[in-house]
CSV table of C-alpha atoms and ligand atoms in Angstrom, one decimal:
chain,number,residue,atom,x,y,z
A,1399,UNK,CA,-35.1,120.7,270.7
A,1400,UNK,CA,-36.3,119.0,267.6
A,1401,UNK,CA,-40.0,119.1,267.0
A,1402,UNK,CA,-41.5,115.5,267.3
A,1403,UNK,CA,-42.9,115.9,263.8
A,1404,UNK,CA,-39.2,115.8,262.6
A,1405,UNK,CA,-39.3,112.1,263.3
A,1406,UNK,CA,-42.6,111.5,261.6
A,1407,UNK,CA,-42.0,109.5,258.4
A,1408,UNK,CA,-44.7,111.3,256.5
A,1409,UNK,CA,-43.2,114.7,257.3
A,1410,UNK,CA,-39.7,113.6,256.5
A,1411,UNK,CA,-40.9,112.3,253.1
A,1412,UNK,CA,-42.8,115.6,252.4
A,1413,UNK,CA,-39.7,117.7,253.3
A,1414,UNK,CA,-37.5,115.6,251.1
A,1415,UNK,CA,-39.9,116.1,248.2
A,1416,UNK,CA,-40.1,119.8,248.9
A,1417,UNK,CA,-36.3,120.2,248.8
A,1418,UNK,CA,-36.3,118.4,245.4
A,1419,UNK,CA,-39.2,120.7,244.3
A,1420,UNK,CA,-41.5,117.7,243.8
A,1421,UNK,CA,-44.9,117.4,245.2
A,1422,UNK,CA,-46.8,114.8,247.2
A,1423,UNK,CA,-48.2,111.9,245.1
A,1424,UNK,CA,-51.6,113.1,246.0
A,1425,UNK,CA,-51.1,116.1,243.7
A,1426,UNK,CA,-50.2,114.0,240.7
A,1427,UNK,CA,-53.3,111.8,240.2
A,1428,UNK,CA,-54.8,111.5,236.8
A,1429,UNK,CA,-57.3,114.3,236.8
A,1430,UNK,CA,-60.1,114.2,234.4
A,1431,UNK,CA,-60.6,117.1,232.0
A,1432,UNK,CA,-62.8,120.0,233.0
A,1433,UNK,CA,-66.2,119.0,231.6
A,1434,UNK,CA,-68.4,121.3,229.5
A,1435,UNK,CA,-71.4,120.2,231.5
A,1436,UNK,CA,-71.7,118.7,234.9
A,1437,UNK,CA,-74.5,116.4,236.1
A,1438,UNK,CA,-76.1,116.7,239.6
A,1439,UNK,CA,-78.4,114.0,240.9
A,1440,UNK,CA,-80.8,115.0,243.6
A,1441,UNK,CA,-82.5,112.1,245.4
A,1442,UNK,CA,-85.0,112.0,248.3
A,1443,UNK,CA,-84.1,108.8,250.1
A,1444,UNK,CA,-82.5,107.4,253.2
A,1445,UNK,CA,-78.7,107.7,253.0
A,1446,UNK,CA,-78.2,103.9,253.3
A,1447,UNK,CA,-80.4,103.2,250.3
A,1448,UNK,CA,-78.6,105.7,248.1
A,1449,UNK,CA,-75.2,104.4,249.1
A,1450,UNK,CA,-76.2,100.8,248.2
A,1451,UNK,CA,-76.9,102.0,244.6
A,1452,UNK,CA,-73.4,103.5,244.1
A,1453,UNK,CA,-70.6,101.5,242.6
A,1454,UNK,CA,-67.3,100.8,244.5
A,1455,UNK,CA,-64.5,103.4,244.1
A,1456,UNK,CA,-66.6,105.9,242.3
A,1457,UNK,CA,-66.7,109.0,244.5
A,1458,UNK,CA,-63.9,111.5,245.0
A,1459,UNK,CA,-65.3,113.4,248.0
A,1460,UNK,CA,-68.0,112.9,250.5
A,1461,UNK,CA,-69.2,116.0,252.3
A,1462,UNK,CA,-70.8,114.5,255.3
A,1463,UNK,CA,-72.7,116.6,257.8
A,1464,UNK,CA,-74.8,114.1,259.7
A,1465,UNK,CA,-77.3,114.7,262.5
A,1466,UNK,CA,-75.3,115.5,265.6
A,1467,UNK,CA,-77.7,113.5,267.7
A,1468,UNK,CA,-78.7,116.5,269.8
A,1469,UNK,CA,-82.4,116.6,269.1
A,1470,UNK,CA,-82.3,119.8,267.1
A,1471,UNK,CA,-85.0,118.5,264.8
A,1472,UNK,CA,-87.0,115.3,264.5
A,1473,UNK,CA,-84.2,113.8,262.3
A,1474,UNK,CA,-81.6,114.6,264.9
A,1475,UNK,CA,-81.7,111.6,267.2
A,1476,UNK,CA,-80.7,108.0,267.2
A,1477,UNK,CA,-81.1,105.7,270.1
A,1478,UNK,CA,-77.9,103.8,269.1
A,1479,UNK,CA,-76.1,106.5,267.1
A,1480,UNK,CA,-72.9,104.5,266.4
A,1481,UNK,CA,-74.8,101.4,265.2
A,1482,UNK,CA,-76.7,103.6,262.8
A,1483,UNK,CA,-73.7,105.6,261.6
A,1484,UNK,CA,-71.5,102.5,261.2
A,1485,UNK,CA,-73.9,101.3,258.5
A,1486,UNK,CA,-73.4,104.4,256.3
A,1487,UNK,CA,-69.7,104.8,257.2
A,1488,UNK,CA,-68.8,101.3,255.9
A,1489,UNK,CA,-70.7,102.1,252.6
A,1490,UNK,CA,-69.0,105.5,252.4
A,1491,UNK,CA,-65.6,103.8,252.5
A,1492,UNK,CA,-66.6,101.3,249.8
A,1493,UNK,CA,-67.8,104.0,247.3
A,1494,UNK,CA,-64.8,106.3,247.7
A,1495,UNK,CA,-62.2,106.2,245.0
A,1496,UNK,CA,-58.7,105.2,246.2
A,1497,UNK,CA,-57.8,108.9,246.0
A,1498,UNK,CA,-61.0,109.8,247.8
A,1499,UNK,CA,-61.7,111.8,250.9
A,1500,UNK,CA,-64.5,112.2,253.4
A,1501,UNK,CA,-65.1,115.4,255.4
A,1502,UNK,CA,-67.1,114.6,258.5
A,1503,UNK,CA,-68.7,117.5,260.4
A,1504,UNK,CA,-69.4,117.4,264.1
A,1505,UNK,CA,-69.0,119.2,267.4
A,1506,UNK,CA,-67.1,117.7,270.3
A,1507,UNK,CA,-68.8,120.1,272.8
A,1508,UNK,CA,-72.2,118.4,272.5
A,1509,UNK,CA,-71.3,115.4,274.6
A,1510,UNK,CA,-74.1,115.9,277.1
A,1511,UNK,CA,-76.8,116.4,274.5
A,1512,UNK,CA,-75.4,113.7,272.1
A,1513,UNK,CA,-75.9,110.9,274.6
A,1514,UNK,CA,-75.3,107.7,272.6
A,1515,UNK,CA,-72.6,109.2,270.3
A,1516,UNK,CA,-71.0,112.2,268.6
A,1517,UNK,CA,-68.1,113.0,266.3
A,1518,UNK,CA,-65.6,111.6,268.8
A,1519,UNK,CA,-67.5,108.3,268.8
A,1520,UNK,CA,-67.4,108.3,264.9
A,1521,UNK,CA,-63.7,109.2,264.8
A,1522,UNK,CA,-62.7,106.5,267.2
A,1523,UNK,CA,-64.9,103.9,265.3
A,1524,UNK,CA,-63.3,104.8,262.0
A,1525,UNK,CA,-59.8,104.5,263.4
A,1526,UNK,CA,-60.5,101.0,264.5
A,1527,UNK,CA,-63.1,99.6,262.1
A,1528,UNK,CA,-62.0,101.2,258.9
A,1529,UNK,CA,-58.8,101.5,256.9
A,1530,UNK,CA,-59.3,105.2,256.3
A,1531,UNK,CA,-56.8,107.5,257.8
A,1532,UNK,CA,-57.5,110.7,259.7
A,1533,UNK,CA,-55.5,113.4,257.7
A,1534,UNK,CA,-56.6,116.5,259.6
A,1535,UNK,CA,-59.0,117.5,262.4
A,1536,UNK,CA,-60.1,120.9,261.0
A,1537,UNK,CA,-61.2,123.4,263.6
A,1538,UNK,CA,-63.9,125.6,262.1
A,1539,UNK,CA,-63.7,128.7,264.3
A,1540,UNK,CA,-66.5,131.3,263.9
A,1541,UNK,CA,-66.8,134.7,265.6
A,1542,UNK,CA,-70.6,134.4,266.1
A,1543,UNK,CA,-72.5,132.2,268.5
A,1544,UNK,CA,-74.4,131.9,271.8
A,1545,UNK,CA,-73.2,133.4,275.1
A,1546,UNK,CA,-72.5,131.2,278.1
A,1547,UNK,CA,-72.2,131.7,281.9
A,1548,UNK,CA,-70.8,128.4,283.2
A,1549,UNK,CA,-68.2,127.7,280.5
A,1550,UNK,CA,-66.3,129.6,277.8
A,1551,UNK,CA,-68.7,130.4,275.0
A,1552,UNK,CA,-68.2,127.9,272.2
A,1553,UNK,CA,-66.8,129.2,268.9
A,1554,UNK,CA,-65.8,126.2,267.0
A,1555,UNK,CA,-67.0,122.9,265.4
A,1556,UNK,CA,-64.8,120.2,263.9
A,1557,UNK,CA,-64.4,118.7,260.5
A,1558,UNK,CA,-62.6,115.3,260.5
A,1559,UNK,CA,-61.0,114.7,257.2
A,1560,UNK,CA,-60.2,111.1,256.4
A,1561,UNK,CA,-58.5,109.9,253.2
A,1562,UNK,CA,-59.5,106.5,251.9
A,1563,UNK,CA,-55.9,105.4,251.3
A,1564,UNK,CA,-52.5,107.0,251.6
A,1565,UNK,CA,-53.0,108.2,247.9
A,1566,UNK,CA,-55.7,110.6,249.0
A,1567,UNK,CA,-56.0,113.7,246.7
A,1568,UNK,CA,-55.1,117.1,248.1
A,1569,UNK,CA,-54.8,120.3,246.1
A,1570,UNK,CA,-53.1,122.7,248.5
A,1571,UNK,CA,-52.5,125.3,245.7
A,1572,UNK,CA,-56.2,125.6,245.1
A,1573,UNK,CA,-56.8,126.9,248.6
A,1574,UNK,CA,-53.6,128.8,249.5
A,1575,UNK,CA,-54.1,132.3,251.1
A,1576,UNK,CA,-52.1,135.3,250.0
A,1577,UNK,CA,-49.5,136.7,252.4
A,1578,UNK,CA,-50.1,140.2,253.5
A,1579,UNK,CA,-48.0,142.8,251.6
A,1580,UNK,CA,-45.6,143.4,254.5
A,1581,UNK,CA,-44.9,139.7,255.1
A,1582,UNK,CA,-44.6,139.2,251.4
A,1583,UNK,CA,-42.0,141.9,251.0
A,1584,UNK,CA,-40.0,140.5,254.0
A,1585,UNK,CA,-40.1,137.0,252.5
A,1586,UNK,CA,-39.1,138.2,249.1
A,1587,UNK,CA,-35.9,139.7,250.6
A,1588,UNK,CA,-35.1,136.3,252.3
A,1589,UNK,CA,-32.7,134.5,249.9
A,1590,UNK,CA,-33.6,131.1,251.4
A,1591,UNK,CA,-37.2,131.3,250.1
A,1592,UNK,CA,-38.3,130.8,246.6
A,1593,UNK,CA,-40.2,133.8,245.1
A,1594,UNK,CA,-42.6,131.5,243.2
A,1595,UNK,CA,-43.6,129.7,246.5
A,1596,UNK,CA,-44.2,133.1,248.1
A,1597,UNK,CA,-46.4,134.2,245.2
A,1598,UNK,CA,-48.5,131.0,245.6
A,1599,UNK,CA,-49.5,132.1,249.1
A,1600,UNK,CA,-49.6,130.2,252.4
A,1601,UNK,CA,-51.2,127.0,253.7
A,1602,UNK,CA,-54.5,128.1,255.3
A,1603,UNK,CA,-53.8,125.6,258.2
A,1604,UNK,CA,-56.3,123.4,259.9
A,1605,UNK,CA,-57.9,126.3,261.8
A,1606,UNK,CA,-60.5,127.9,259.5
A,1607,UNK,CA,-61.8,131.3,260.6
A,1608,UNK,CA,-65.1,131.6,258.8
A,1609,UNK,CA,-68.4,133.0,260.2
A,1610,UNK,CA,-71.5,130.8,260.6
A,1611,UNK,CA,-74.6,131.9,258.7
A,1612,UNK,CA,-76.5,134.5,260.7
A,1613,UNK,CA,-80.3,134.3,260.8
A,1614,UNK,CA,-80.5,137.1,258.2
A,1615,UNK,CA,-77.7,135.9,255.9
A,1616,UNK,CA,-78.5,136.2,252.2
A,1617,UNK,CA,-77.3,132.6,251.7
A,1618,UNK,CA,-79.9,131.2,254.0
A,1619,UNK,CA,-82.6,129.1,252.3
A,1620,UNK,CA,-84.5,128.0,255.4
A,1621,UNK,CA,-82.6,124.8,256.5
A,1622,UNK,CA,-81.9,125.0,260.3
A,1623,UNK,CA,-78.3,123.8,260.1
A,1624,UNK,CA,-77.2,125.1,256.7
A,1625,UNK,CA,-73.4,125.4,256.4
A,1626,UNK,CA,-71.8,128.4,254.8
A,1627,UNK,CA,-70.7,128.1,251.1
A,1628,UNK,CA,-67.2,129.3,252.0
A,1629,UNK,CA,-66.6,126.2,254.2
A,1630,UNK,CA,-67.9,123.8,251.5
A,1631,UNK,CA,-65.9,125.6,248.8
A,1632,UNK,CA,-62.6,125.1,250.6
A,1633,UNK,CA,-63.3,121.4,251.1
A,1634,UNK,CA,-64.4,120.8,247.5
A,1635,UNK,CA,-61.5,122.8,246.0
A,1636,UNK,CA,-58.8,121.0,248.1
A,1637,UNK,CA,-60.2,117.5,248.2
A,1638,UNK,CA,-61.6,116.9,244.8
A,1639,UNK,CA,-60.9,118.0,241.2
A,1640,UNK,CA,-63.0,119.3,238.3
A,1641,UNK,CA,-65.0,116.5,236.7
A,1642,UNK,CA,-64.8,114.3,239.7
A,1643,UNK,CA,-67.9,113.4,241.7
A,1644,UNK,CA,-68.9,114.9,245.1
A,1645,UNK,CA,-71.5,113.1,247.2
A,1646,UNK,CA,-73.5,114.6,250.1
A,1647,UNK,CA,-76.0,112.1,251.5
A,1648,UNK,CA,-77.2,114.5,254.3
A,1649,UNK,CA,-77.6,117.3,251.8
A,1650,UNK,CA,-80.0,119.5,253.8
A,1651,UNK,CA,-80.1,122.9,252.1
A,1652,UNK,CA,-78.4,121.7,248.9
A,1653,UNK,CA,-75.3,123.9,249.4
A,1654,UNK,CA,-72.9,121.1,248.3
A,1655,UNK,CA,-74.7,120.9,244.9
A,1656,UNK,CA,-74.6,124.6,244.5
A,1657,UNK,CA,-70.9,124.8,245.2
A,1658,UNK,CA,-70.2,121.7,243.0
A,1659,UNK,CA,-71.9,123.4,240.1
A,1660,UNK,CA,-69.7,126.5,240.6
A,1661,UNK,CA,-66.5,124.5,240.8
A,1662,UNK,CA,-67.4,122.1,237.9
A,1663,UNK,CA,-67.6,118.9,239.8
A,1664,UNK,CA,-70.4,116.4,239.3
A,1665,UNK,CA,-72.5,115.8,242.4
A,1666,UNK,CA,-75.0,113.5,244.1
A,1667,UNK,CA,-77.1,115.0,246.8
A,1668,UNK,CA,-79.6,113.2,248.9
A,1669,UNK,CA,-81.7,113.7,252.0
A,1670,UNK,CA,-84.6,112.0,253.7
A,1671,UNK,CA,-86.6,115.2,253.5
A,1672,UNK,CA,-88.3,116.4,250.3
A,1673,UNK,CA,-87.5,120.0,251.3
A,1674,UNK,CA,-84.0,119.4,249.7
A,1675,UNK,CA,-85.5,120.0,246.3
A,1676,UNK,CA,-87.2,123.3,247.3
A,1677,UNK,CA,-84.0,124.5,249.1
A,1678,UNK,CA,-81.9,123.7,246.1
A,1679,UNK,CA,-84.3,125.6,243.8
A,1680,UNK,CA,-83.7,128.7,246.0
A,1681,UNK,CA,-79.9,128.1,245.9
A,1682,UNK,CA,-79.9,128.0,242.1
A,1683,UNK,CA,-82.0,131.2,241.7
A,1684,UNK,CA,-78.7,133.0,242.3
A,1685,UNK,CA,-77.6,135.0,239.2
A,1686,UNK,CA,-74.0,133.7,239.5
A,1687,UNK,CA,-75.2,130.6,237.7
A,1688,UNK,CA,-76.3,132.4,234.6
A,1689,UNK,CA,-72.7,133.4,234.1
A,1690,UNK,CA,-71.8,129.8,233.3
A,1691,UNK,CA,-74.0,129.8,230.2
A,1692,UNK,CA,-72.2,132.8,228.8
A,1693,UNK,CA,-68.9,131.0,229.3
A,1694,UNK,CA,-70.2,128.0,227.3
A,1695,UNK,CA,-70.5,125.9,230.4
A,1696,UNK,CA,-73.7,124.2,231.7
A,1697,UNK,CA,-75.1,121.9,234.3
A,1698,UNK,CA,-78.0,119.5,234.5
A,1699,UNK,CA,-80.0,118.6,237.6
A,1700,UNK,CA,-81.5,115.1,237.4
A,1701,UNK,CA,-83.8,113.2,239.8
A,1702,UNK,CA,-82.2,109.8,239.4
A,1703,UNK,CA,-78.9,108.1,239.6
A,1704,UNK,CA,-79.1,106.0,236.4
A,1705,UNK,CA,-78.0,108.9,234.2
A,1706,UNK,CA,-75.3,110.1,236.5
A,1707,UNK,CA,-71.8,109.7,234.9
A,1708,UNK,CA,-70.5,107.3,237.6
A,1709,UNK,CA,-73.4,104.9,236.8
A,1710,UNK,CA,-73.8,105.5,233.1
A,1711,UNK,CA,-70.0,105.0,232.5
A,1712,UNK,CA,-70.3,101.5,234.1
A,1713,UNK,CA,-73.3,100.4,232.0
A,1714,UNK,CA,-72.1,102.0,228.7
B,404,SAM,C1,-77.0,118.5,259.7
B,404,SAM,S1,-78.1,118.5,258.5
B,404,SAM,C2,-77.2,118.8,257.0
B,404,SAM,C3,-77.1,120.2,256.6
B,404,SAM,C4,-76.4,120.5,255.3
B,404,SAM,N1,-75.0,120.1,255.4
B,404,SAM,C5,-76.5,121.9,254.9
B,404,SAM,O1,-75.5,122.6,255.0
B,404,SAM,O2,-77.5,122.3,254.5
B,404,SAM,C6,-78.5,116.8,258.4
B,404,SAM,C7,-79.5,116.4,257.3
B,404,SAM,O3,-79.6,115.0,257.3
B,404,SAM,C8,-80.9,114.6,257.0
B,404,SAM,N2,-81.1,113.2,257.4
B,404,SAM,C9,-81.2,112.7,258.7
B,404,SAM,N3,-81.3,111.4,258.7
B,404,SAM,C10,-81.1,111.0,257.4
B,404,SAM,C11,-81.1,109.7,256.8
B,404,SAM,N4,-81.2,108.6,257.5
B,404,SAM,N5,-80.9,109.7,255.5
B,404,SAM,C12,-80.8,110.8,254.7
B,404,SAM,N6,-80.8,112.0,255.3
B,404,SAM,C13,-81.0,112.1,256.6
B,404,SAM,C14,-81.8,115.6,257.6
B,404,SAM,O4,-83.1,115.7,256.9
B,404,SAM,C15,-81.0,116.9,257.5
B,404,SAM,O5,-81.3,117.7,256.4
């Protein structure tokens, strides 16, 4: 029996392009040159204030890891979660470029704790109140977590990826995974498959097996809900391009800035808590960054928005 997706217009289009060896339009967007220097604004402010200062259509990717509304910390509760979130979601849509994406973290299993709203509430709101489209619900599956007696121990959180328009940018090649040697050999013998496609590797799918940070992880800088670099890296590689701007207005530990520097994207990170600056200092102590200088590449951290390329380009 034919798979239902065979009748999906999007899939039919993709398959036709594949047969013609062409790629989805999202791969063909004008990408800016890899910059010699990237600029990273770090701001201590409420997310809605920061968003109000950003121009329309200026951001390529928003990494958005909001409070889950489960009272994990004093910032983690809103009496009317959806009303609060709707304010920043509408602004997020405005600031995204037409090729832009937003990756929204959450956990569907927190229904009881989340009370007035969780990721499901946000997804359903976005599907009705915004023009953005849900491209993937990514299942972040980790091997480490709490035990449970009355239900299966939870081992996943979700990341809802929305594209602002149908022209959303997606660089699959940047995040393909190599086939294991045995599979590769078998595929190479298969005359129906193209060797260059096999060499490129496979689609990592929307189930990402990546460990959470343990208490003693070397990556930890002290933020209670710090996300692993490897998760942020995959999002930034696939959903933005060098020289574009990544925004994280719930920046927490500063991990998004750290990864944006490594991947030569500009960034804007903000958080209500001044601890963001201290955490980021720790992130940047890492020797990996010194390597950039020897390659003639540098980055600047600034504490305002005025000198950020997306603003200065407008006023120039
Ligand atoms: C889930 S944590 C983000 C963790 C981050 N993704 C990381 O990996 O380190 C949410 C962050 O949102 C911040 N926050 C909560 N309400 C905020 C608001 N109204 N405006 C800006 N930041 C806020 C908190 O201080 C907290 O650091």
